[in-house]
Short mmCIF file of C-alpha atoms in Angstrom, two decimals:
data_model
loop_
_atom_site.label_atom_id
_atom_site.label_comp_id
_atom_site.label_asym_id
_atom_site.label_seq_id
_atom_site.Cartn_x
_atom_site.Cartn_y
_atom_site.Cartn_z
CA MET A 1 -15.28 22.30 -29.83
CA ARG A 2 -18.38 24.36 -29.26
CA THR A 3 -18.75 28.07 -29.85
CA THR A 4 -16.62 30.55 -27.95
CA LYS A 5 -19.74 32.01 -26.36
CA LEU A 6 -20.74 28.66 -24.89
CA PHE A 7 -17.29 28.13 -23.44
CA LEU A 8 -17.32 31.60 -21.89
CA LYS A 9 -20.69 30.97 -20.28
CA ALA A 10 -19.56 27.61 -18.93
CA PHE A 11 -16.37 29.13 -17.60
CA THR A 12 -18.30 31.92 -15.89
CA VAL A 13 -20.51 29.46 -14.04
CA ILE A 14 -17.64 27.17 -13.11
CA ALA A 15 -15.48 30.02 -11.85
CA ALA A 16 -18.38 31.47 -9.87
CA SER A 17 -19.16 28.13 -8.28
CA VAL A 18 -15.54 27.43 -7.33
CA ILE A 19 -15.08 30.83 -5.73
CA LEU A 20 -18.41 31.06 -3.97
CA PHE A 21 -18.44 27.54 -2.59
CA ALA A 22 -14.85 27.83 -1.41
CA SER A 23 -15.86 27.92 2.24
CA CYS A 24 -17.12 24.33 2.19
CA ASN A 25 -13.96 23.02 3.84
CA LYS A 26 -14.80 23.41 7.53
CA ASP A 27 -11.90 25.90 7.84
CA GLU A 28 -9.43 23.07 8.27
CA GLU A 29 -5.79 23.48 7.32
CA ASN A 30 -4.49 20.87 4.88
CA ILE A 31 -1.22 20.08 6.61
CA GLN A 32 1.39 18.47 4.38
CA ASP A 33 3.13 15.40 5.79
CA PRO A 34 6.88 15.98 5.26
CA THR A 35 7.51 12.24 5.10
CA LEU A 36 5.42 11.90 1.93
CA PRO A 37 6.57 12.68 -1.61
CA ALA A 38 5.45 16.05 -2.95
CA ALA A 39 2.24 15.89 -4.93
CA LYS A 40 3.09 15.87 -8.61
CA THR A 41 2.42 14.09 -11.84
CA GLU A 42 4.68 11.07 -12.30
CA GLY A 43 5.21 11.94 -15.96
CA LYS A 44 3.92 13.65 -19.04
CA VAL A 45 2.74 11.59 -21.95
CA GLN A 46 3.78 12.79 -25.38
CA LEU A 47 2.46 12.04 -28.84
CA GLY A 48 4.99 10.09 -30.91
CA LYS A 49 5.13 8.96 -34.50
CA LYS A 50 2.12 8.18 -36.66
CA LEU A 51 1.39 4.48 -36.98
CA ASP A 52 0.01 2.52 -39.89
CA ASN A 53 -3.45 1.37 -38.78
CA ALA A 54 -3.44 -2.41 -39.07
CA TYR A 55 -7.24 -2.47 -38.70
CA SER A 56 -8.07 -0.34 -41.72
CA VAL A 57 -10.19 -2.22 -44.23
CA THR A 58 -7.45 -1.75 -46.84
CA ASN A 59 -4.70 -3.23 -44.63
CA MET A 60 -6.86 -6.13 -43.46
CA GLN A 61 -7.85 -6.96 -47.04
CA ASN A 62 -4.20 -6.85 -48.04
CA ALA A 63 -3.28 -9.22 -45.20
CA TYR A 64 -6.06 -11.59 -46.23
CA GLN A 65 -4.83 -11.65 -49.82
CA LYS A 66 -1.25 -12.39 -48.70
CA LEU A 67 -2.45 -15.35 -46.63
CA ARG A 68 -4.57 -16.62 -49.53
CA GLU A 69 -1.63 -16.39 -51.91
CA ARG A 70 0.52 -18.42 -49.52
CA GLY A 71 -2.26 -20.98 -49.09
CA GLU A 72 -2.47 -20.41 -45.34
CA ILE A 73 -6.19 -19.52 -45.60
CA THR A 74 -8.45 -21.27 -48.09
CA GLU A 75 -11.94 -20.19 -46.98
CA ASP A 76 -13.70 -17.11 -48.33
CA ILE A 77 -13.86 -14.30 -45.79
CA THR A 78 -15.51 -10.97 -46.43
CA ILE A 79 -13.42 -8.08 -45.12
CA SER A 80 -15.75 -5.11 -44.86
CA GLU A 81 -16.16 -2.15 -42.55
CA THR A 82 -17.29 -3.00 -39.01
CA HIS A 83 -16.25 0.27 -37.34
CA THR A 84 -15.43 3.84 -38.28
CA TYR A 85 -12.54 5.73 -36.75
CA ILE A 86 -13.54 9.38 -36.42
CA LYS A 87 -12.32 12.76 -35.20
CA ILE A 88 -15.02 14.79 -33.45
CA THR A 89 -14.59 18.41 -34.51
CA SER A 90 -17.73 20.04 -33.13
CA ILE A 91 -20.30 19.00 -30.57
CA ASP A 92 -23.03 20.68 -28.56
CA SER A 93 -24.06 19.82 -25.01
CA ALA A 94 -26.74 17.34 -26.09
CA GLY A 95 -24.28 15.48 -28.30
CA LEU A 96 -21.64 15.37 -25.61
CA ASP A 97 -24.17 14.08 -23.11
CA LEU A 98 -25.07 11.33 -25.57
CA LEU A 99 -21.45 10.22 -25.92
CA LEU A 100 -20.61 10.49 -22.23
CA ASN A 101 -23.53 8.26 -21.30
CA ASP A 102 -23.05 5.67 -24.05
CA THR A 103 -21.17 2.74 -22.55
CA ASN A 104 -20.34 1.43 -26.04
CA ILE A 105 -18.30 4.50 -27.00
CA GLU A 106 -14.79 5.18 -25.71
CA LEU A 107 -13.50 8.75 -26.00
CA PHE A 108 -9.83 9.56 -26.51
CA ASN A 109 -8.07 12.92 -26.31
CA TYR A 110 -5.36 11.80 -28.72
CA PRO A 111 -5.41 10.20 -32.18
CA LEU A 112 -5.43 6.41 -31.86
CA ASP A 113 -3.13 5.86 -34.84
CA TYR A 114 -0.23 7.63 -33.11
CA GLU A 115 2.32 6.28 -30.67
CA LEU A 116 2.06 7.45 -27.06
CA ILE A 117 5.35 7.88 -25.24
CA GLY A 118 5.58 7.81 -21.45
CA THR A 119 3.14 7.33 -18.60
CA GLY A 120 1.06 9.72 -16.52
CA VAL A 121 -1.10 12.49 -17.96
CA TYR A 122 -1.47 13.51 -21.59
CA GLU A 123 -2.18 17.16 -22.30
CA PRO A 124 -2.82 17.97 -25.97
CA THR A 125 -0.55 20.68 -27.30
CA ASN A 126 -3.12 21.99 -29.77
CA ASP A 127 -6.92 21.95 -29.40
CA SER A 128 -7.75 20.05 -26.21
CA SER A 129 -11.44 19.99 -27.14
CA ILE A 130 -10.95 17.64 -30.10
CA LEU A 131 -11.88 14.04 -29.31
CA TYR A 132 -11.36 10.77 -31.16
CA THR A 133 -13.42 7.60 -31.03
CA VAL A 134 -14.40 4.45 -32.87
CA ILE A 135 -18.07 3.84 -33.62
CA PRO A 136 -19.80 0.71 -34.95
CA VAL A 137 -21.10 0.84 -38.49
CA GLY A 138 -24.66 2.14 -38.45
CA TYR A 139 -24.22 4.09 -35.21
CA ASN A 140 -26.29 7.27 -35.44
CA LEU A 141 -24.46 10.27 -34.05
CA GLY A 142 -27.35 12.59 -34.88
CA SER A 143 -27.17 16.27 -35.71
CA HIS A 144 -25.46 17.34 -32.49
CA ILE A 145 -22.03 15.98 -33.43
CA GLN A 146 -19.85 17.05 -36.32
CA TYR A 147 -17.01 14.71 -37.20
CA GLN A 148 -14.43 13.75 -39.77
CA VAL A 149 -14.02 10.13 -40.90
CA LEU A 150 -10.37 9.18 -40.50
CA GLU A 151 -10.52 5.54 -41.52
CA HIS A 152 -12.91 2.70 -42.29
CA CYS A 153 -11.93 -0.28 -40.13
CA TYR A 154 -12.40 -4.01 -39.84
CA ILE A 155 -12.06 -5.06 -36.17
CA PRO A 156 -12.67 -8.76 -35.36
CA ASP A 157 -14.82 -9.27 -32.27
CA ASP A 158 -14.18 -11.44 -29.22
CA LYS A 159 -15.52 -14.50 -31.06
CA ALA A 160 -13.10 -14.19 -33.99
CA SER A 161 -12.33 -17.42 -35.85
CA ILE A 162 -8.81 -18.80 -36.23
CA ALA A 163 -8.74 -17.45 -39.78
CA GLU A 164 -9.72 -13.96 -38.61
CA GLN A 165 -7.00 -14.07 -35.98
CA MET A 166 -4.50 -15.03 -38.66
CA ILE A 167 -5.60 -12.05 -40.77
CA GLU A 168 -5.26 -9.69 -37.81
CA GLU A 169 -1.80 -11.06 -37.00
CA GLU A 170 -0.65 -10.72 -40.60
CA SER A 171 -1.92 -7.15 -40.85
CA LEU A 172 -0.20 -6.20 -37.58
CA ARG A 173 3.05 -7.65 -38.95
CA LEU A 174 2.78 -6.04 -42.38
CA THR A 175 2.11 -2.62 -40.87
CA GLY A 176 5.02 -2.83 -38.44
CA ASN A 177 2.90 -3.04 -35.31
CA LEU A 178 3.94 -6.55 -34.23
CA SER A 179 7.34 -6.95 -32.60
CA ASP A 180 9.55 -9.98 -32.99
CA GLU A 181 9.61 -10.72 -29.28
CA PRO A 182 8.58 -14.32 -28.38
CA GLU A 183 5.73 -12.96 -26.27
CA SER A 184 4.20 -11.41 -29.38
CA LYS A 185 3.40 -14.83 -30.79
CA ALA A 186 0.70 -15.66 -28.25
CA TRP A 187 -2.86 -14.39 -27.99
CA SER A 188 -3.55 -13.42 -24.40
CA THR A 189 -6.27 -11.82 -22.28
CA PRO A 190 -4.93 -8.84 -20.31
CA GLN A 191 -5.64 -8.96 -16.59
CA GLY A 192 -4.16 -7.59 -13.41
CA TYR A 193 -4.67 -5.49 -10.28
CA ILE A 194 -4.95 -1.75 -9.74
CA ASN A 195 -4.02 -0.51 -6.27
CA VAL A 196 -3.49 2.87 -4.61
CA TYR A 197 -1.35 3.78 -1.62
CA ASN A 198 -3.26 4.36 1.62
CA THR A 199 -1.23 6.79 3.73
CA ASP A 200 -3.11 5.88 6.90
CA SER A 201 -2.46 2.15 6.79
CA GLY A 202 0.87 2.40 4.96
CA THR A 203 -0.29 -0.25 2.47
CA TYR A 204 -1.63 -0.46 -1.07
CA ILE A 205 -5.38 -1.02 -1.29
CA PRO A 206 -7.58 -1.93 -4.29
CA VAL A 207 -8.98 0.75 -6.58
CA MET A 208 -12.59 -0.42 -6.67
CA LYS A 209 -14.88 -0.67 -9.70
CA VAL A 210 -12.81 1.65 -11.91
CA LYS A 211 -12.52 1.19 -15.67
CA VAL A 212 -9.32 -0.17 -17.21
CA ARG A 213 -8.91 0.25 -20.97
CA THR A 214 -6.54 -1.53 -23.32
CA ASN A 215 -6.12 -0.75 -26.99
CA THR A 216 -3.93 -1.58 -29.92
CA LEU A 217 -4.60 1.25 -32.33
CA VAL A 218 -8.40 1.24 -32.85
CA ASN A 219 -8.93 -2.21 -31.34
CA ILE A 220 -10.30 -1.36 -27.87
CA ARG A 221 -11.30 -3.47 -24.89
CA THR A 222 -12.43 -2.38 -21.42
CA ALA A 223 -13.11 -4.00 -18.06
CA TYR A 224 -13.90 -2.82 -14.54
CA THR A 225 -11.94 -3.76 -11.46
CA ASP A 226 -13.77 -5.62 -8.73
CA GLU A 227 -13.61 -4.74 -5.03
CA ASN A 228 -10.21 -6.46 -4.91
CA GLY A 229 -8.87 -4.24 -7.68
CA PHE A 230 -8.78 -7.16 -10.16
CA TYR A 231 -9.74 -6.73 -13.82
CA LYS A 232 -9.83 -9.05 -16.81
CA MET A 233 -10.51 -7.99 -20.38
CA GLY A 234 -13.17 -9.67 -22.46
CA GLY A 235 -10.99 -10.04 -25.56
CA LYS A 236 -7.51 -11.19 -26.51
CA PHE A 237 -4.53 -9.27 -27.85
CA LEU A 238 -1.59 -10.53 -29.88
CA CYS A 239 0.72 -7.57 -29.37
CA LYS A 240 1.31 -5.31 -26.41
CA PRO A 241 -1.66 -2.98 -25.92
CA TYR A 242 -1.67 0.48 -24.39
CA TYR A 243 -3.15 0.56 -20.88
CA THR A 244 -5.23 3.39 -19.43
CA ILE A 245 -7.19 3.86 -16.22
CA VAL A 246 -10.43 5.68 -17.01
CA TYR A 247 -11.91 7.22 -13.88
CA GLU A 248 -15.44 6.15 -14.63
CA ASN A 249 -16.87 4.00 -11.89
CA GLN A 250 -19.01 0.99 -12.72
CA ILE A 251 -21.88 2.25 -10.54
CA GLY A 252 -22.14 5.45 -12.60
CA PHE A 253 -20.20 8.37 -11.17
CA LYS A 254 -17.28 9.85 -13.10
CA ILE A 255 -14.26 11.88 -12.10
CA TRP A 256 -13.15 14.73 -14.34
CA GLY A 257 -9.66 16.11 -14.36
CA ASN A 258 -7.50 16.29 -17.47
CA LEU A 259 -10.25 17.42 -19.81
CA ALA A 260 -12.57 19.02 -17.27
CA PHE A 261 -16.07 18.29 -18.53
CA LEU A 262 -15.10 16.75 -21.88
CA ALA A 263 -14.56 13.20 -20.62
CA PRO A 264 -13.64 11.16 -17.55
CA THR A 265 -10.04 11.73 -16.50
CA TYR A 266 -7.35 9.36 -17.67
CA LEU A 267 -4.15 7.96 -16.17
CA TYR A 268 -1.99 6.54 -18.95
CA LEU A 269 0.01 3.47 -17.98
CA GLY A 270 1.98 2.93 -21.18
CA THR A 271 2.41 -0.03 -23.51
CA GLN A 272 2.52 -3.22 -21.45
CA SER A 273 2.34 -6.98 -21.90
CA GLN A 274 -0.77 -8.47 -23.51
CA THR A 275 -0.73 -11.11 -20.77
CA GLY A 276 -1.62 -8.44 -18.20
CA PHE A 277 -0.36 -5.56 -16.12
CA SER A 278 -0.73 -4.48 -12.49
CA LYS A 279 -0.24 -0.97 -11.18
CA ASN A 280 0.49 0.40 -7.71
CA ILE A 281 -0.39 4.10 -7.67
CA THR A 282 1.86 6.12 -5.36
CA THR A 283 1.22 9.47 -3.68
CA SER A 284 3.46 11.15 -6.25
CA SER A 285 1.12 10.13 -9.07
CA ALA A 286 -1.63 12.33 -10.47
CA GLY A 287 -3.76 9.19 -10.21
CA TRP A 288 -3.43 9.10 -6.42
CA LEU A 289 -6.07 11.80 -5.91
CA TRP A 290 -8.43 10.35 -8.52
CA SER A 291 -8.05 6.79 -7.21
CA THR A 292 -8.54 7.86 -3.59
CA ILE A 293 -11.61 9.92 -4.49
CA ASN A 294 -12.96 6.99 -6.50
CA ASN A 295 -12.62 4.69 -3.50
CA ALA A 296 -14.15 7.16 -1.05
CA ALA A 297 -17.15 7.73 -3.33
CA TYR A 298 -17.66 4.02 -4.02
CA TYR A 299 -17.47 3.23 -0.31
CA TYR A 300 -19.99 5.96 0.48
CA TYR A 301 -22.45 4.78 -2.17
CA GLU A 302 -22.23 1.07 -1.57
CA LYS A 303 -21.34 0.74 2.12
CA VAL A 304 -22.25 3.89 4.05
CA CYS A 305 -25.63 4.76 2.55
CA PRO A 306 -27.15 1.25 2.78
CA HIS A 307 -25.85 0.80 6.32
CA PHE A 308 -27.36 4.04 7.63
CA TYR A 309 -30.48 4.03 5.39
CA ILE A 310 -29.46 7.31 3.74
CA ASN A 311 -30.32 8.25 0.16
CA LYS A 312 -27.48 7.56 -2.24
CA PRO A 313 -26.36 10.56 -4.31
CA PRO A 314 -27.52 10.51 -7.96
CA SER A 315 -25.76 7.69 -9.77
CA ASN A 316 -24.60 10.00 -12.56
CA LEU A 317 -22.60 12.26 -10.24
CA ARG A 318 -19.75 14.16 -11.92
CA ILE A 319 -16.76 15.08 -9.75
CA TRP A 320 -14.16 17.57 -11.00
CA ALA A 321 -10.97 16.89 -9.08
CA THR A 322 -7.54 18.44 -9.35
CA ARG A 323 -4.58 18.96 -7.03
CA THR A 324 -4.43 22.71 -6.47
CA GLY A 325 -2.58 23.08 -3.20
CA GLY A 326 -3.73 25.29 -0.36
CA ARG A 327 -6.44 24.68 2.22
CA TRP A 328 -9.54 24.67 0.06
CA GLY A 329 -11.45 21.39 -0.02
CA GLY A 330 -14.59 21.00 -2.08
CA SER A 331 -18.12 22.02 -2.90
CA THR A 332 -21.28 20.34 -4.17
CA PRO A 333 -23.42 22.72 -6.25
CA MET A 334 -24.90 19.75 -8.20
CA LEU A 335 -24.80 21.80 -11.40
CA ARG A 336 -25.05 18.90 -13.82
CA ASN A 337 -28.02 17.31 -12.08
CA ILE A 338 -30.00 20.53 -12.06
CA THR A 339 -32.14 20.75 -15.18
CA ALA A 340 -34.35 23.50 -16.51
CA SER A 341 -37.97 23.90 -15.47
CA PRO A 342 -40.28 26.89 -14.91
CA GLU A 343 -40.25 26.21 -11.17
CA MET A 344 -36.46 26.30 -11.05
CA ILE A 345 -36.24 29.46 -13.13
CA ALA A 346 -38.69 31.13 -10.74
CA ALA A 347 -36.71 29.89 -7.75
CA ILE A 348 -33.48 31.33 -9.16
CA GLU A 349 -35.14 34.66 -9.87
CA ARG A 350 -36.45 34.84 -6.31
CA ALA A 351 -33.06 33.95 -4.89
CA PHE A 352 -31.21 36.53 -6.95
CA ASP A 353 -33.63 39.49 -6.88
CA SER A 354 -31.19 41.34 -4.64
CA CYS A 355 -27.98 39.92 -6.09
CA ILE A 356 -25.35 42.63 -6.43
CA ILE A 357 -22.95 40.47 -8.46
CA GLY A 358 -24.69 40.73 -11.80
CA GLY A 359 -22.36 38.55 -13.85
CA LEU A 360 -22.69 35.66 -11.43
CA CYS A 361 -26.48 35.96 -11.42
CA PHE A 362 -26.47 35.75 -15.21
CA GLY A 363 -24.22 32.72 -15.11
CA LEU A 364 -26.44 30.84 -12.70
CA LEU A 365 -29.60 31.69 -14.64
CA ASP A 366 -27.86 30.11 -17.60
CA LEU A 367 -26.32 27.10 -15.84
CA TYR A 368 -29.08 24.59 -16.47
CA ILE A 369 -28.41 24.48 -20.21
CA HIS A 370 -24.85 23.32 -19.55
CA ILE A 371 -25.42 19.68 -18.77
CA VAL A 372 -21.68 19.09 -18.87
CA LEU A 373 -20.97 21.08 -15.70
CA PRO A 374 -19.80 19.13 -12.64
CA ASP A 375 -21.84 18.34 -9.56
CA MET A 376 -18.91 18.42 -7.20
CA PHE A 377 -15.56 20.21 -7.06
CA ILE A 378 -12.63 18.65 -5.20
CA LEU A 379 -9.76 21.11 -5.42
CA SER A 380 -7.11 20.29 -2.88
CA ASP A 381 -3.63 18.85 -2.63
CA PHE A 382 -4.48 16.26 0.00
CA SER A 383 -1.48 14.70 1.70
CA THR A 384 -3.32 11.87 3.47
CA THR A 385 -5.99 9.36 2.63
CA SER A 386 -7.98 10.36 5.71
CA SER A 387 -8.14 14.04 4.70
CA ALA A 388 -9.42 13.09 1.24
CA TYR A 389 -12.03 10.73 2.71
CA HIS A 390 -13.22 13.35 5.20
CA THR A 391 -13.76 15.90 2.42
CA MET A 392 -15.43 13.37 0.15
CA PHE A 393 -17.79 12.15 2.86
CA HIS A 394 -18.70 15.75 3.66
CA GLU A 395 -19.48 16.59 0.03
CA LEU A 396 -21.28 13.31 -0.59
CA SER A 397 -23.44 14.01 2.47
CA HIS A 398 -24.57 17.14 0.63
CA ALA A 399 -25.19 15.08 -2.51
CA SER A 400 -27.41 12.71 -0.50
CA HIS A 401 -29.28 15.74 0.84
CA TYR A 402 -29.78 16.90 -2.76
CA ALA A 403 -31.13 13.46 -3.70
CA LYS A 404 -33.77 13.87 -1.00
CA VAL A 405 -34.87 17.49 -1.46
CA GLY A 406 -34.50 17.95 -5.23
CA ALA A 407 -33.28 20.65 -7.58
CA PRO A 408 -35.58 23.62 -6.75
CA TYR A 409 -34.58 23.42 -3.07
CA TRP A 410 -30.90 23.08 -4.02
CA LEU A 411 -31.04 26.17 -6.18
CA LEU A 412 -32.16 28.08 -3.10
CA TYR A 413 -29.21 26.57 -1.22
CA VAL A 414 -26.81 27.67 -3.98
CA GLY A 415 -28.50 31.06 -4.11
CA GLN A 416 -28.08 31.77 -0.42
CA ILE A 417 -24.39 30.90 -0.49
CA ILE A 418 -23.89 33.28 -3.39
CA LEU A 419 -25.93 36.03 -1.75
CA HIS A 420 -23.85 35.76 1.41
CA VAL A 421 -20.58 34.94 -0.37
CA GLY A 422 -20.32 31.88 1.86
CA TYR A 423 -22.38 30.56 4.75
CA GLY A 424 -23.24 33.93 6.25
CA ARG A 425 -22.56 34.71 9.87
CA THR A 426 -25.83 34.41 11.78
CA GLN A 427 -29.20 32.71 11.60
CA THR A 428 -31.45 34.80 9.35
CA SER A 429 -34.47 34.20 7.19
CA THR A 430 -32.25 33.97 4.10
CA ASN A 431 -29.29 31.83 5.10
CA GLY A 432 -30.97 29.37 7.46
CA ILE A 433 -31.25 26.84 4.63
CA VAL A 434 -27.45 26.91 4.31
CA GLY A 435 -26.97 26.49 8.06
CA VAL A 436 -29.17 23.42 8.25
CA GLY A 437 -27.46 21.84 5.25
CA GLU A 438 -23.98 22.48 6.60
CA MET A 439 -24.92 21.18 10.04
CA TRP A 440 -26.00 17.95 8.37
CA GLY A 441 -22.90 17.78 6.15
CA ASN A 442 -20.53 18.17 9.08
CA TYR A 443 -22.41 15.62 11.18
CA PHE A 444 -22.76 12.87 8.58
CA GLU A 445 -19.18 13.32 7.38
CA ASP A 446 -18.09 12.25 10.85
CA VAL A 447 -20.60 9.41 10.99
CA ALA A 448 -19.42 8.06 7.63
CA TYR A 449 -15.74 8.38 8.49
CA SER A 450 -16.25 6.71 11.87
CA TYR A 451 -17.96 3.79 10.13
CA TYR A 452 -15.19 3.57 7.51
CA SER A 453 -12.29 3.81 9.95
CA GLY A 454 -13.76 1.87 12.85
CA ASN A 455 -12.93 4.73 15.21
CA ASN A 456 -15.26 6.24 17.77
CA LEU A 457 -17.59 8.93 16.50
CA TYR A 458 -16.73 12.49 17.48
CA CYS A 459 -17.37 15.96 16.10
CA SER A 460 -14.40 17.09 14.03
CA SER A 461 -15.80 20.56 13.28
CA GLN A 462 -14.83 23.92 14.67
CA PRO A 463 -17.59 26.08 16.21
CA ARG A 464 -19.66 28.00 13.67
CA TRP A 465 -22.93 29.92 13.87
CA PHE A 466 -24.85 26.96 12.44
CA ALA A 467 -23.74 24.65 15.29
CA PRO A 468 -22.01 21.85 13.37
CA CYS A 469 -21.75 19.68 16.51
CA LEU A 470 -25.39 20.04 17.53
CA LEU A 471 -26.54 16.70 16.11
CA HIS A 472 -23.59 14.93 17.74
CA ASP A 473 -24.59 16.44 21.08
CA ILE A 474 -28.21 15.31 20.73
CA SER A 475 -27.19 11.76 19.78
CA ASN A 476 -24.77 11.57 22.70
CA GLU A 477 -27.65 12.41 25.01
CA ILE A 478 -30.35 10.40 23.24
CA SER A 479 -28.77 7.23 21.88
CA ALA A 480 -32.06 6.11 20.31
CA ILE A 481 -31.82 8.88 17.70
CA GLN A 482 -30.03 7.49 14.65
CA PRO A 483 -28.61 9.28 11.57
CA TYR A 484 -31.53 8.21 9.34
CA MET A 485 -33.90 10.04 11.70
CA TYR A 486 -32.08 13.33 11.19
CA PHE A 487 -31.93 12.69 7.47
CA GLY A 488 -35.59 11.75 7.32
CA SER A 489 -36.48 15.10 8.89
CA LEU A 490 -34.45 17.06 6.32
CA ASP A 491 -37.18 17.41 3.71
CA ASN A 492 -37.67 20.40 1.43
CA SER A 493 -39.88 22.17 3.98
CA ILE A 494 -36.84 22.81 6.21
CA HIS A 495 -35.45 26.33 5.74
CA ASN A 496 -33.76 26.95 9.09
CA HIS A 497 -32.83 25.32 12.38
CA ILE A 498 -36.21 26.09 13.96
CA ASP A 499 -38.00 24.28 11.14
CA PHE A 500 -35.65 21.35 11.63
CA LYS A 501 -36.12 21.33 15.40
CA ASN A 502 -39.91 21.27 15.06
CA LYS A 503 -39.84 18.52 12.44
CA LEU A 504 -37.43 16.41 14.48
CA ILE A 505 -39.61 16.73 17.59
CA ALA A 506 -42.77 15.94 15.59
CA ASN A 507 -41.17 12.85 14.05
CA TYR A 508 -39.01 11.51 16.87
CA GLY A 509 -39.78 13.48 20.03
CA VAL A 510 -41.26 10.32 21.50
CA LEU A 511 -39.14 7.16 21.11
CA ASN A 512 -39.54 3.80 22.83
CA GLY A 513 -42.14 5.27 25.16
CA TYR A 514 -39.93 8.17 26.28
CA ASP A 515 -40.66 11.83 25.53
CA TYR A 516 -37.47 13.56 24.43
CA SER A 517 -39.15 16.69 23.07
CA SER A 518 -37.89 19.05 25.77
CA VAL A 519 -34.37 17.59 25.59
CA ILE A 520 -34.20 18.17 21.82
CA SER A 521 -35.67 21.64 22.22
CA ASP A 522 -33.15 22.55 24.92
CA PHE A 523 -30.16 21.58 22.74
CA PHE A 524 -31.40 23.80 19.91
CA GLU A 525 -32.23 26.69 22.24
CA ASN A 526 -28.78 26.51 23.86
CA GLU A 527 -27.37 27.22 20.39
CA GLY A 528 -29.72 30.14 19.88
CA PHE A 529 -32.37 28.40 17.78
#
């Protein structure tokens, strides 16, 4: 889609980030539950035969003329182009960012005038970077997007008159897209429920605020599920549409998978009734991971952060998630949210003055021009809902920290992890910023999961040099200290545990008339800080 050089640069940064953040899993084994189905895709979607597009201006005009000749329509109706069906052949990062953030544009990784066979995941056999979409007439794609016009279309809107519905029905019939089943004689609004299996409760739970898409050829409608997993389209269909779950949450974050950074990931549900369709996503489905991650992230944004007065992560968070197997969990380099500025460039240069891995240094100096890179990696074959939620809450705790301290600070965080190829082993002047961040991530992961599950709060982390259980220990001793107090002390002046200790004592050493300064100091000193 873009130049080979750009892809190579993006790949370098992505690969570097995945490898160098690989320790952000708390060293926990991901134990597979033998009673659960093996993680796999439930099916592969294949491209079938080419279809005659009933919504082309030519076909709609032909249908109109047939109805006029039979006397079934007497009024004059102008059939002219309302939308353009296009194939995107080349796009730069600015153009892709435009499309990904435009809620009026739906991206497809297959041609819309072809039959799709099967359910599950579709993987293009040729160029996976080619995208298809339908744009309204007059939509300005600008100079960043190169495309080929495939067809000029007439697509009636949700307020179509009876005559327009008759034209659409006739065109669908003439082009062979309308079956003779009785159900195909009624206009209906698709609706239903999307649920995912929760391994902890043994029940199906709603997939919250995720996008559901239905389309017949180039006629596309979308809706978001509510917190009960219910969706209802805004328009009606006469024939069975194709259903897709698009992992783009209504509050803004998106999950990438199939196409990496080219579009939100898709779970294809097949051609189903125009009256509606409900889906229960099992653990054997590729959609189980994406749906579970969606729910964990939504819960963190909308329930956890407001309850504990913690900054929400940026609303435009991009999460790249795939089931890889093994014990690795996730990382949160926040690559997409980091943008170029002289201050950031200087910060990177300072962080990497002594970098011995030259290629990785180059990649990170270049990362800020790749606005399509993810903020978070989730690369694990989770076997339980709880393990996925723990990892998500840990990574989202980092994303909240980023939202508080900003990009220049986070570049230092990223830099120290790269310099030490992980967290490092002891408190030093260069990796203290990592230790403080990881201490917070481990602590608030447990706080968030305790709130979600209703279980008692405890420290789930193994001992590490940065004392992941330290904040738990302080709170157990001083119940007046709440999570927002720790978070409020984690500003961008904090570069090690001693900085954090001093700020915490300055802010909250005295609470409710009691002086806890020496108690806080003792806990830090017992850990060597």
